[in-house]
Amino acid sequence: MVRQPYNLAMKRVAHAACPHDCPDACGVLITIEDGRATKIQGDPAHPVTRGFLCAKVAKYLDRVYSPDRVFYPMRRVAPKGPCGADIPVRAAFEQITWDEALNEITQKFKSIIADHGPESILPYSYGGTLGALNGASMDRRFFHRLGASQLERSICSSAGEEGIKSVLGVKLGTEPEQFAHSRYIIAWGSNIHGNNVHLWPFIEEARRKGAKLVVIDPYRTRTAKCADWYLPINPGTDTALALGLMHVIINENLYDADYIARYTVGFEDLKARVQEYPPERASGWAGIAADDIRKLAREYATQRPSVIRVNYGIQRSERGGMAMRAVTMLPCLTGSWKEVGGGLQLSLSGAFGLNKAALEMPELMQKALGRPARTVNMVQLGSVLNTLSNPPVKGLFVYNSNPAAVCPNHNDVIRGLKRTDLFTVVHEQFFTDTTDYADIVLPATTFFEHKDLQAAYGHYYLQISDQAMEPRGECRSNVEVFRALAERMGFDDACFRESVDSMIDRALDSPNPWLKGITRERLEHENHIRLSFSTSDGGTGALARPGEQSSAENKAPFLPFAQGNFPTSSGKAEFYSETLNRQGLDPVVAFTPPEESRYGEGAAGFPLELLARKADNHLNSSFANVPSVRELEPMLGQLEMHAADAEPRGIRDGDRVRAFNPRGEIVLEARVNGSVPTGVVAARLDWARFGPGSRNINVLTSEKLTDMGNAATFYSVCVEVELFRA
Ligand SMILES: Nc1nc2c(c(=O)[nH]1)N[C@H]1C(S)=C(S)[C@@H](COP(=O)(O)OP(=O)(O)OC[C@H]3O[C@@H](n4cnc5c(=O)[nH]c(N)nc54)[C@H](O)[C@@H]3O)O[C@H]1N2
Ligand SMILES: Nc1nc2c(c(=O)[nH]1)N[C@H]1C(S)=C(S)[C@@H](COP(=O)(O)OP(=O)(O)OC[C@H]3O[C@@H](n4cnc5c(=O)[nH]c(N)nc54)[C@H](O)[C@@H]3O)O[C@H]1N2
Ligand code: SF4
Ligand SMILES: [Mo]
């Protein structure tokens, strides 16, 4: 229900938080007139996102009020397969009632369980909403109680998480506000303008005071175009570059010996190891001149405070865990964690420590199976659907995700989704690529239409996202769908009747000291609250600038590692990790090039490295279907390449080309535009439905998993490209 019952004629403003899978978690204000949302704007009071929205969410009314939304439960009446111009999506389905839909799903699930056991049912969800409740709560309770297979949700960030944790023990880092105080900023595999735009004003502020911005990225992003120094790097070679930098920093005595002695372990091992990586050797792999490596190392170590914004780009590579580990070592060597505006930021989500166990209740699996259910990796959906046995997957429930667009090895995913013996339910806001293979489609609310609690991974503020309006059509939130399914399944556990407010209270009721004093009531009143860091968690001095709203006791900058405090097994930052050693990984750090790269066997016959990128104005596959947002993306359907690769293939700008490898092929339009270095090509993720032959760039990506965290390798892909002759 809407929090404050409102007079229909009244105009009011609701506070929400953007739940999309984006570091920024913007504070949002939604104006409601006569029950209808009439305006969306950024909340100017939010200290980090400060009143502006990205281009896509600024057009959110077009999404909420799109005529293309799923409004009612629908049952398939046509064969599974892609809709398009010739088959209107709605013609593939008939409208049914919620009662019919819930009955059909539970009856089908019961018969699948009777024949194959509960683990033959697979939930599939990821980042549709990062709201604490609608992301992971009632859904998890339901599937745990059912005894369904568990999903390893590793499509995005788990390699980087393991990499950073192997050094720091936790995912914490430099808060965005501190970037305004930095003198030297490295954006490392981090497309700030496209994917994390609210950090940009802090960087601009630092640059006005003389800071230098360096961008390390194989693709000339909008961020790279704005940089003081742009270093195109060969994909998958960041570990080599980081080792080259550490070679210089250590051998030229540019490190912080006191910090290292007090707060780190394994320095001697690292010192020995970096001797194998002089800049000349690192240069050979990374494609960055040795002199530039030396210059970058010296500037980074001496122009202080220096900070690294490393994002998930470097870890979508076969050895992405090691790459993140290597980069994370840099601020531990220079001791820049001590400085306001120093350190490193990957994800800050480790600070929130919400009570996940209370939300998800994994103990319910015990009740269903007497043991934990098997785990299936989401990256390998193609193989899972086609080859997994004991038991095979017979029921698939997709929500918060669009695997028919975002999952690698697209052709196998589609082959699996097409199986006539697979019962697929998709809970969605839109008729996506994935609903093209659904037996039942259920209508989902947007964040305008449900309440949630919102953490962030790019700042340290917790927010309440209010329900601004009644759901459109018969849409229901994830929480309500799984509540209803649990009831139909006959699960009488009290947790399935818990109210949304009670779940928010329980999420906040956690041993994490940084949640101390933060309650739902306070969040409802104050909209956003910075985590309760104490002065012992940081340095001195005020972070907030005039005009900023921040409670007096909570102004000190958060410097999580100024005095060590690394929650690793040694209690120190680990240049040597016994944990990695036990896992059979290099306990220090070493560079091995990806097999699927110019240095590996994957390149035989397929010499070009493909970056299967995100679109700057979409969010993975979300927004691709909103016409006003699609207009912002002129690069869809294009393959960017370097002239030195185009010319010998007889390819000119604007030609139609075929990009292919053993997994698949796609026809795109060549752009010879200086965005990529020699040997690299790039294309953007889009809905398959809008691509030639109902395909997208994931026909070329693979199911191969990373060295740590079992994550996806979207940026370790080799292809060949030729002129397309129809
Ligand atoms: N507009 C927009 N915003 C988004 C998203 C979106 O799709 N669109 N997606 C959201 C999601 S889910 C996430 S996880 C975040 C991700 O945000 P980012 O972590 O920034 O993710 P990517 O765009 O995958 O990669 C960042 C950059 O890394 C570069 N890169 C690729 N390979 C390498 C490499 O080997 N070395 C180096 N140094 N760089 C490399 C890419 O060219 C890219 O420019 O963004 C979120 N925000
Ligand atoms: N080629 C290539 N592929 C990639 C990537 C890449 O860079 N290149 N990036 C990868 C990364 S980093 C990620 S995180 C994944 C993301 O993959 P997904 O998490 O699948 O992300 P989206 O494409 O945004 O799809 C989310 C879907 O959830 C729906 N949704 C939103 N809110 C709700 C809700 O409240 N309830 C329900 N039931 N549904 C909702 C949206 O309408 C949308 O269709 O994609 C990965 N795929
Ligand atoms: S997608 Fe990111 S930048 Fe855009 S409104 Fe949401 S949180 Fe803010
Ligand atoms: Mo992601």
mmCIF file with all atom_site columns, C-alpha atoms in Angstrom, residues 436-591:
data_model
loop_
_atom_site.group_PDB
_atom_site.id
_atom_site.type_symbol
_atom_site.label_atom_id
_atom_site.label_alt_id
_atom_site.label_comp_id
_atom_site.label_asym_id
_atom_site.label_entity_id
_atom_site.label_seq_id
_atom_site.pdbx_PDB_ins_code
_atom_site.Cartn_x
_atom_site.Cartn_y
_atom_site.Cartn_z
_atom_site.occupancy
_atom_site.B_iso_or_equiv
_atom_site.pdbx_formal_charge
_atom_site.auth_seq_id
_atom_site.auth_comp_id
_atom_site.auth_asym_id
_atom_site.auth_atom_id
_atom_site.pdbx_PDB_model_num
ATOM 1   C CA . ASP A 1 436 ? 9.538  -15.077 -25.929 1.00 0.00 ? 436 ASP A CA 1
ATOM 2   C CA . TYR A 1 437 ? 10.187 -18.495 -24.358 1.00 0.00 ? 437 TYR A CA 1
ATOM 3   C CA . ALA A 1 438 ? 7.852  -18.271 -21.338 1.00 0.00 ? 438 ALA A CA 1
ATOM 4   C CA . ASP A 1 439 ? 4.864  -20.521 -20.770 1.00 0.00 ? 439 ASP A CA 1
ATOM 5   C CA . ILE A 1 440 ? 3.482  -18.064 -18.246 1.00 0.00 ? 440 ILE A CA 1
ATOM 6   C CA . VAL A 1 441 ? 4.312  -14.347 -17.966 1.00 0.00 ? 441 VAL A CA 1
ATOM 7   C CA . LEU A 1 442 ? 3.478  -12.483 -14.761 1.00 0.00 ? 442 LEU A CA 1
ATOM 8   C CA . PRO A 1 443 ? 3.227  -8.671  -14.597 1.00 0.00 ? 443 PRO A CA 1
ATOM 9   C CA . ALA A 1 444 ? 5.804  -6.920  -12.370 1.00 0.00 ? 444 ALA A CA 1
ATOM 10  C CA . THR A 1 445 ? 5.718  -3.528  -10.695 1.00 0.00 ? 445 THR A CA 1
ATOM 11  C CA . THR A 1 446 ? 8.374  -0.867  -11.251 1.00 0.00 ? 446 THR A CA 1
ATOM 12  C CA . PHE A 1 447 ? 9.981  0.928   -8.319  1.00 0.00 ? 447 PHE A CA 1
ATOM 13  C CA . PHE A 1 448 ? 7.281  3.584   -8.594  1.00 0.00 ? 448 PHE A CA 1
ATOM 14  C CA . GLU A 1 449 ? 4.770  0.925   -7.570  1.00 0.00 ? 449 GLU A CA 1
ATOM 15  C CA . HIS A 1 450 ? 6.322  -0.829  -4.568  1.00 0.00 ? 450 HIS A CA 1
ATOM 16  C CA . LYS A 1 451 ? 8.208  0.001   -1.412  1.00 0.00 ? 451 LYS A CA 1
ATOM 17  C CA . ASP A 1 452 ? 11.763 -1.082  -0.699  1.00 0.00 ? 452 ASP A CA 1
ATOM 18  C CA . LEU A 1 453 ? 14.945 -0.519  1.244   1.00 0.00 ? 453 LEU A CA 1
ATOM 19  C CA . GLN A 1 454 ? 17.889 0.537   -0.879  1.00 0.00 ? 454 GLN A CA 1
ATOM 20  C CA . ALA A 1 455 ? 21.606 0.126   -0.175  1.00 0.00 ? 455 ALA A CA 1
ATOM 21  C CA . ALA A 1 456 ? 24.238 1.169   -2.743  1.00 0.00 ? 456 ALA A CA 1
ATOM 22  C CA . TYR A 1 457 ? 27.562 0.053   -4.132  1.00 0.00 ? 457 TYR A CA 1
ATOM 23  C CA . GLY A 1 458 ? 28.872 3.478   -5.067  1.00 0.00 ? 458 GLY A CA 1
ATOM 24  C CA . HIS A 1 459 ? 28.161 5.435   -1.866  1.00 0.00 ? 459 HIS A CA 1
ATOM 25  C CA . TYR A 1 460 ? 27.475 4.901   1.824   1.00 0.00 ? 460 TYR A CA 1
ATOM 26  C CA . TYR A 1 461 ? 23.865 6.100   2.120   1.00 0.00 ? 461 TYR A CA 1
ATOM 27  C CA . LEU A 1 462 ? 20.928 3.893   2.938   1.00 0.00 ? 462 LEU A CA 1
ATOM 28  C CA . GLN A 1 463 ? 17.533 4.941   1.589   1.00 0.00 ? 463 GLN A CA 1
ATOM 29  C CA . ILE A 1 464 ? 13.871 4.103   1.728   1.00 0.00 ? 464 ILE A CA 1
ATOM 30  C CA . SER A 1 465 ? 12.167 3.938   -1.605  1.00 0.00 ? 465 SER A CA 1
ATOM 31  C CA . ASP A 1 466 ? 8.534  4.746   -1.121  1.00 0.00 ? 466 ASP A CA 1
ATOM 32  C CA . GLN A 1 467 ? 5.709  3.375   -3.139  1.00 0.00 ? 467 GLN A CA 1
ATOM 33  C CA . ALA A 1 468 ? 4.710  6.433   -5.143  1.00 0.00 ? 468 ALA A CA 1
ATOM 34  C CA . MET A 1 469 ? 1.592  5.130   -6.906  1.00 0.00 ? 469 MET A CA 1
ATOM 35  C CA . GLU A 1 470 ? -0.706 2.137   -7.141  1.00 0.00 ? 470 GLU A CA 1
ATOM 36  C CA . PRO A 1 471 ? 0.512  -0.658  -9.424  1.00 0.00 ? 471 PRO A CA 1
ATOM 37  C CA . ARG A 1 472 ? -0.508 -0.365  -13.040 1.00 0.00 ? 472 ARG A CA 1
ATOM 38  C CA . GLY A 1 473 ? -2.858 -3.051  -14.359 1.00 0.00 ? 473 GLY A CA 1
ATOM 39  C CA . GLU A 1 474 ? -2.553 -6.167  -12.212 1.00 0.00 ? 474 GLU A CA 1
ATOM 40  C CA . CYS A 1 475 ? 1.183  -5.805  -11.609 1.00 0.00 ? 475 CYS A CA 1
ATOM 41  C CA . ARG A 1 476 ? 2.611  -7.278  -8.437  1.00 0.00 ? 476 ARG A CA 1
ATOM 42  C CA . SER A 1 477 ? 5.991  -6.891  -6.786  1.00 0.00 ? 477 SER A CA 1
ATOM 43  C CA . ASN A 1 478 ? 8.409  -9.783  -6.433  1.00 0.00 ? 478 ASN A CA 1
ATOM 44  C CA . VAL A 1 479 ? 7.644  -9.939  -2.713  1.00 0.00 ? 479 VAL A CA 1
ATOM 45  C CA . GLU A 1 480 ? 3.923  -10.304 -3.334  1.00 0.00 ? 480 GLU A CA 1
ATOM 46  C CA . VAL A 1 481 ? 4.294  -12.871 -6.111  1.00 0.00 ? 481 VAL A CA 1
ATOM 47  C CA . PHE A 1 482 ? 6.380  -15.223 -3.993  1.00 0.00 ? 482 PHE A CA 1
ATOM 48  C CA . ARG A 1 483 ? 4.135  -14.663 -0.999  1.00 0.00 ? 483 ARG A CA 1
ATOM 49  C CA . ALA A 1 484 ? 1.150  -15.741 -3.103  1.00 0.00 ? 484 ALA A CA 1
ATOM 50  C CA . LEU A 1 485 ? 2.988  -18.733 -4.572  1.00 0.00 ? 485 LEU A CA 1
ATOM 51  C CA . ALA A 1 486 ? 4.026  -19.902 -1.114  1.00 0.00 ? 486 ALA A CA 1
ATOM 52  C CA . GLU A 1 487 ? 0.419  -19.810 -0.003  1.00 0.00 ? 487 GLU A CA 1
ATOM 53  C CA . ARG A 1 488 ? -0.704 -21.800 -3.054  1.00 0.00 ? 488 ARG A CA 1
ATOM 54  C CA . MET A 1 489 ? 2.027  -24.354 -2.438  1.00 0.00 ? 489 MET A CA 1
ATOM 55  C CA . GLY A 1 490 ? 0.599  -24.786 1.053   1.00 0.00 ? 490 GLY A CA 1
ATOM 56  C CA . PHE A 1 491 ? 3.694  -23.460 2.863   1.00 0.00 ? 491 PHE A CA 1
ATOM 57  C CA . ASP A 1 492 ? 2.362  -22.394 6.223   1.00 0.00 ? 492 ASP A CA 1
ATOM 58  C CA . ASP A 1 493 ? 5.592  -20.943 7.629   1.00 0.00 ? 493 ASP A CA 1
ATOM 59  C CA . ALA A 1 494 ? 4.953  -17.543 9.234   1.00 0.00 ? 494 ALA A CA 1
ATOM 60  C CA . CYS A 1 495 ? 7.770  -15.946 7.204   1.00 0.00 ? 495 CYS A CA 1
ATOM 61  C CA . PHE A 1 496 ? 5.560  -16.023 4.111   1.00 0.00 ? 496 PHE A CA 1
ATOM 62  C CA . ARG A 1 497 ? 3.072  -13.729 5.814   1.00 0.00 ? 497 ARG A CA 1
ATOM 63  C CA . GLU A 1 498 ? 5.623  -11.189 7.008   1.00 0.00 ? 498 GLU A CA 1
ATOM 64  C CA . SER A 1 499 ? 4.788  -7.618  5.995   1.00 0.00 ? 499 SER A CA 1
ATOM 65  C CA . VAL A 1 500 ? 7.090  -5.438  3.915   1.00 0.00 ? 500 VAL A CA 1
ATOM 66  C CA . ASP A 1 501 ? 7.683  -3.069  6.841   1.00 0.00 ? 501 ASP A CA 1
ATOM 67  C CA . SER A 1 502 ? 8.565  -5.920  9.148   1.00 0.00 ? 502 SER A CA 1
ATOM 68  C CA . MET A 1 503 ? 11.025 -7.243  6.588   1.00 0.00 ? 503 MET A CA 1
ATOM 69  C CA . ILE A 1 504 ? 12.665 -3.829  6.344   1.00 0.00 ? 504 ILE A CA 1
ATOM 70  C CA . ASP A 1 505 ? 12.923 -3.715  10.138  1.00 0.00 ? 505 ASP A CA 1
ATOM 71  C CA . ARG A 1 506 ? 14.513 -7.142  10.202  1.00 0.00 ? 506 ARG A CA 1
ATOM 72  C CA . ALA A 1 507 ? 16.961 -6.252  7.426   1.00 0.00 ? 507 ALA A CA 1
ATOM 73  C CA . LEU A 1 508 ? 18.148 -3.324  9.551   1.00 0.00 ? 508 LEU A CA 1
ATOM 74  C CA . ASP A 1 509 ? 18.355 -5.428  12.685  1.00 0.00 ? 509 ASP A CA 1
ATOM 75  C CA . SER A 1 510 ? 21.884 -6.660  12.163  1.00 0.00 ? 510 SER A CA 1
ATOM 76  C CA . PRO A 1 511 ? 25.053 -6.870  14.230  1.00 0.00 ? 511 PRO A CA 1
ATOM 77  C CA . ASN A 1 512 ? 26.744 -4.431  11.837  1.00 0.00 ? 512 ASN A CA 1
ATOM 78  C CA . PRO A 1 513 ? 27.774 -1.440  14.006  1.00 0.00 ? 513 PRO A CA 1
ATOM 79  C CA . TRP A 1 514 ? 27.436 0.888   11.025  1.00 0.00 ? 514 TRP A CA 1
ATOM 80  C CA . LEU A 1 515 ? 23.668 0.308   11.042  1.00 0.00 ? 515 LEU A CA 1
ATOM 81  C CA . LYS A 1 516 ? 23.412 1.435   14.648  1.00 0.00 ? 516 LYS A CA 1
ATOM 82  C CA . GLY A 1 517 ? 20.589 3.862   15.179  1.00 0.00 ? 517 GLY A CA 1
ATOM 83  C CA . ILE A 1 518 ? 19.301 3.539   11.598  1.00 0.00 ? 518 ILE A CA 1
ATOM 84  C CA . THR A 1 519 ? 15.639 2.554   11.685  1.00 0.00 ? 519 THR A CA 1
ATOM 85  C CA . ARG A 1 520 ? 12.858 2.367   9.154   1.00 0.00 ? 520 ARG A CA 1
ATOM 86  C CA . GLU A 1 521 ? 11.095 5.255   10.865  1.00 0.00 ? 521 GLU A CA 1
ATOM 87  C CA . ARG A 1 522 ? 14.183 7.443   10.584  1.00 0.00 ? 522 ARG A CA 1
ATOM 88  C CA . LEU A 1 523 ? 14.679 6.473   6.943   1.00 0.00 ? 523 LEU A CA 1
ATOM 89  C CA . GLU A 1 524 ? 11.045 7.256   6.176   1.00 0.00 ? 524 GLU A CA 1
ATOM 90  C CA . HIS A 1 525 ? 11.529 10.646  7.735   1.00 0.00 ? 525 HIS A CA 1
ATOM 91  C CA . GLU A 1 526 ? 15.016 11.528  6.485   1.00 0.00 ? 526 GLU A CA 1
ATOM 92  C CA . ASN A 1 527 ? 14.941 9.618   3.131   1.00 0.00 ? 527 ASN A CA 1
ATOM 93  C CA . HIS A 1 528 ? 18.681 8.876   3.142   1.00 0.00 ? 528 HIS A CA 1
ATOM 94  C CA . ILE A 1 529 ? 21.068 8.257   6.020   1.00 0.00 ? 529 ILE A CA 1
ATOM 95  C CA . ARG A 1 530 ? 24.823 7.859   5.873   1.00 0.00 ? 530 ARG A CA 1
ATOM 96  C CA . LEU A 1 531 ? 26.023 4.692   7.558   1.00 0.00 ? 531 LEU A CA 1
ATOM 97  C CA . SER A 1 532 ? 26.917 5.254   11.210  1.00 0.00 ? 532 SER A CA 1
ATOM 98  C CA . PHE A 1 533 ? 30.669 5.457   10.883  1.00 0.00 ? 533 PHE A CA 1
ATOM 99  C CA . SER A 1 534 ? 32.342 6.693   14.044  1.00 0.00 ? 534 SER A CA 1
ATOM 100 C CA . THR A 1 535 ? 35.439 8.882   14.190  1.00 0.00 ? 535 THR A CA 1
ATOM 101 C CA . SER A 1 536 ? 37.444 5.783   15.024  1.00 0.00 ? 536 SER A CA 1
ATOM 102 C CA . ASP A 1 537 ? 36.522 4.486   11.548  1.00 0.00 ? 537 ASP A CA 1
ATOM 103 C CA . GLY A 1 538 ? 38.176 7.370   9.849   1.00 0.00 ? 538 GLY A CA 1
ATOM 104 C CA . GLY A 1 539 ? 40.311 10.439  9.924   1.00 0.00 ? 539 GLY A CA 1
ATOM 105 C CA . THR A 1 540 ? 39.585 13.901  11.120  1.00 0.00 ? 540 THR A CA 1
ATOM 106 C CA . GLY A 1 541 ? 38.248 16.949  9.343   1.00 0.00 ? 541 GLY A CA 1
ATOM 107 C CA . ALA A 1 542 ? 34.903 17.620  7.767   1.00 0.00 ? 542 ALA A CA 1
ATOM 108 C CA . LEU A 1 543 ? 33.903 16.144  4.462   1.00 0.00 ? 543 LEU A CA 1
ATOM 109 C CA . ALA A 1 544 ? 30.636 17.946  4.000   1.00 0.00 ? 544 ALA A CA 1
ATOM 110 C CA . ARG A 1 545 ? 30.790 21.232  2.213   1.00 0.00 ? 545 ARG A CA 1
ATOM 111 C CA . PRO A 1 546 ? 28.534 24.241  2.791   1.00 0.00 ? 546 PRO A CA 1
ATOM 112 C CA . GLY A 1 547 ? 24.948 23.544  1.891   1.00 0.00 ? 547 GLY A CA 1
ATOM 113 C CA . GLU A 1 548 ? 25.282 19.802  2.295   1.00 0.00 ? 548 GLU A CA 1
ATOM 114 C CA . GLN A 1 549 ? 22.953 18.044  4.638   1.00 0.00 ? 549 GLN A CA 1
ATOM 115 C CA . SER A 1 550 ? 24.722 15.648  6.898   1.00 0.00 ? 550 SER A CA 1
ATOM 116 C CA . SER A 1 551 ? 24.286 15.159  10.584  1.00 0.00 ? 551 SER A CA 1
ATOM 117 C CA . ALA A 1 552 ? 26.982 16.812  12.678  1.00 0.00 ? 552 ALA A CA 1
ATOM 118 C CA . GLU A 1 553 ? 28.349 13.663  14.275  1.00 0.00 ? 553 GLU A CA 1
ATOM 119 C CA . ASN A 1 554 ? 28.672 11.967  10.927  1.00 0.00 ? 554 ASN A CA 1
ATOM 120 C CA . LYS A 1 555 ? 30.834 14.316  8.911   1.00 0.00 ? 555 LYS A CA 1
ATOM 121 C CA . ALA A 1 556 ? 34.226 12.742  9.322   1.00 0.00 ? 556 ALA A CA 1
ATOM 122 C CA . PRO A 1 557 ? 35.515 11.135  6.168   1.00 0.00 ? 557 PRO A CA 1
ATOM 123 C CA . PHE A 1 558 ? 35.398 7.366   6.280   1.00 0.00 ? 558 PHE A CA 1
ATOM 124 C CA . LEU A 1 559 ? 38.904 5.941   5.981   1.00 0.00 ? 559 LEU A CA 1
ATOM 125 C CA . PRO A 1 560 ? 38.322 2.237   6.502   1.00 0.00 ? 560 PRO A CA 1
ATOM 126 C CA . PHE A 1 561 ? 41.953 1.167   6.287   1.00 0.00 ? 561 PHE A CA 1
ATOM 127 C CA . ALA A 1 562 ? 43.794 4.205   7.644   1.00 0.00 ? 562 ALA A CA 1
ATOM 128 C CA . GLN A 1 563 ? 44.856 2.110   10.602  1.00 0.00 ? 563 GLN A CA 1
ATOM 129 C CA . GLY A 1 564 ? 44.808 -1.287  8.942   1.00 0.00 ? 564 GLY A CA 1
ATOM 130 C CA . ASN A 1 565 ? 41.697 -3.037  10.235  1.00 0.00 ? 565 ASN A CA 1
ATOM 131 C CA . PHE A 1 566 ? 41.716 -5.494  7.364   1.00 0.00 ? 566 PHE A CA 1
ATOM 132 C CA . PRO A 1 567 ? 39.302 -8.340  8.107   1.00 0.00 ? 567 PRO A CA 1
ATOM 133 C CA . THR A 1 568 ? 41.477 -10.958 6.406   1.00 0.00 ? 568 THR A CA 1
ATOM 134 C CA . SER A 1 569 ? 42.587 -14.111 8.183   1.00 0.00 ? 569 SER A CA 1
ATOM 135 C CA . SER A 1 570 ? 45.921 -12.421 9.043   1.00 0.00 ? 570 SER A CA 1
ATOM 136 C CA . GLY A 1 571 ? 44.206 -9.166  10.031  1.00 0.00 ? 571 GLY A CA 1
ATOM 137 C CA . LYS A 1 572 ? 46.427 -7.374  7.493   1.00 0.00 ? 572 LYS A CA 1
ATOM 138 C CA . ALA A 1 573 ? 46.332 -6.484  3.826   1.00 0.00 ? 573 ALA A CA 1
ATOM 139 C CA . GLU A 1 574 ? 47.593 -9.643  2.158   1.00 0.00 ? 574 GLU A CA 1
ATOM 140 C CA . PHE A 1 575 ? 50.281 -9.375  -0.497  1.00 0.00 ? 575 PHE A CA 1
ATOM 141 C CA . TYR A 1 576 ? 50.591 -13.062 0.285   1.00 0.00 ? 576 TYR A CA 1
ATOM 142 C CA . SER A 1 577 ? 47.348 -14.991 0.757   1.00 0.00 ? 577 SER A CA 1
ATOM 143 C CA . GLU A 1 578 ? 47.346 -18.381 2.386   1.00 0.00 ? 578 GLU A CA 1
ATOM 144 C CA . THR A 1 579 ? 43.695 -18.729 1.357   1.00 0.00 ? 579 THR A CA 1
ATOM 145 C CA . LEU A 1 580 ? 44.594 -18.439 -2.330  1.00 0.00 ? 580 LEU A CA 1
ATOM 146 C CA . ASN A 1 581 ? 47.460 -20.819 -1.801  1.00 0.00 ? 581 ASN A CA 1
ATOM 147 C CA . ARG A 1 582 ? 45.057 -23.416 -0.422  1.00 0.00 ? 582 ARG A CA 1
ATOM 148 C CA . GLN A 1 583 ? 42.824 -22.919 -3.458  1.00 0.00 ? 583 GLN A CA 1
ATOM 149 C CA . GLY A 1 584 ? 45.746 -23.732 -5.721  1.00 0.00 ? 584 GLY A CA 1
ATOM 150 C CA . LEU A 1 585 ? 46.045 -20.144 -6.947  1.00 0.00 ? 585 LEU A CA 1
ATOM 151 C CA . ASP A 1 586 ? 49.168 -18.043 -6.884  1.00 0.00 ? 586 ASP A CA 1
ATOM 152 C CA . PRO A 1 587 ? 49.350 -16.753 -3.290  1.00 0.00 ? 587 PRO A CA 1
ATOM 153 C CA . VAL A 1 588 ? 51.149 -13.551 -4.316  1.00 0.00 ? 588 VAL A CA 1
ATOM 154 C CA . VAL A 1 589 ? 50.243 -12.346 -7.804  1.00 0.00 ? 589 VAL A CA 1
ATOM 155 C CA . ALA A 1 590 ? 51.305 -13.419 -11.262 1.00 0.00 ? 590 ALA A CA 1
ATOM 156 C CA . PHE A 1 591 ? 50.260 -12.613 -14.796 1.00 0.00 ? 591 PHE A CA 1
#
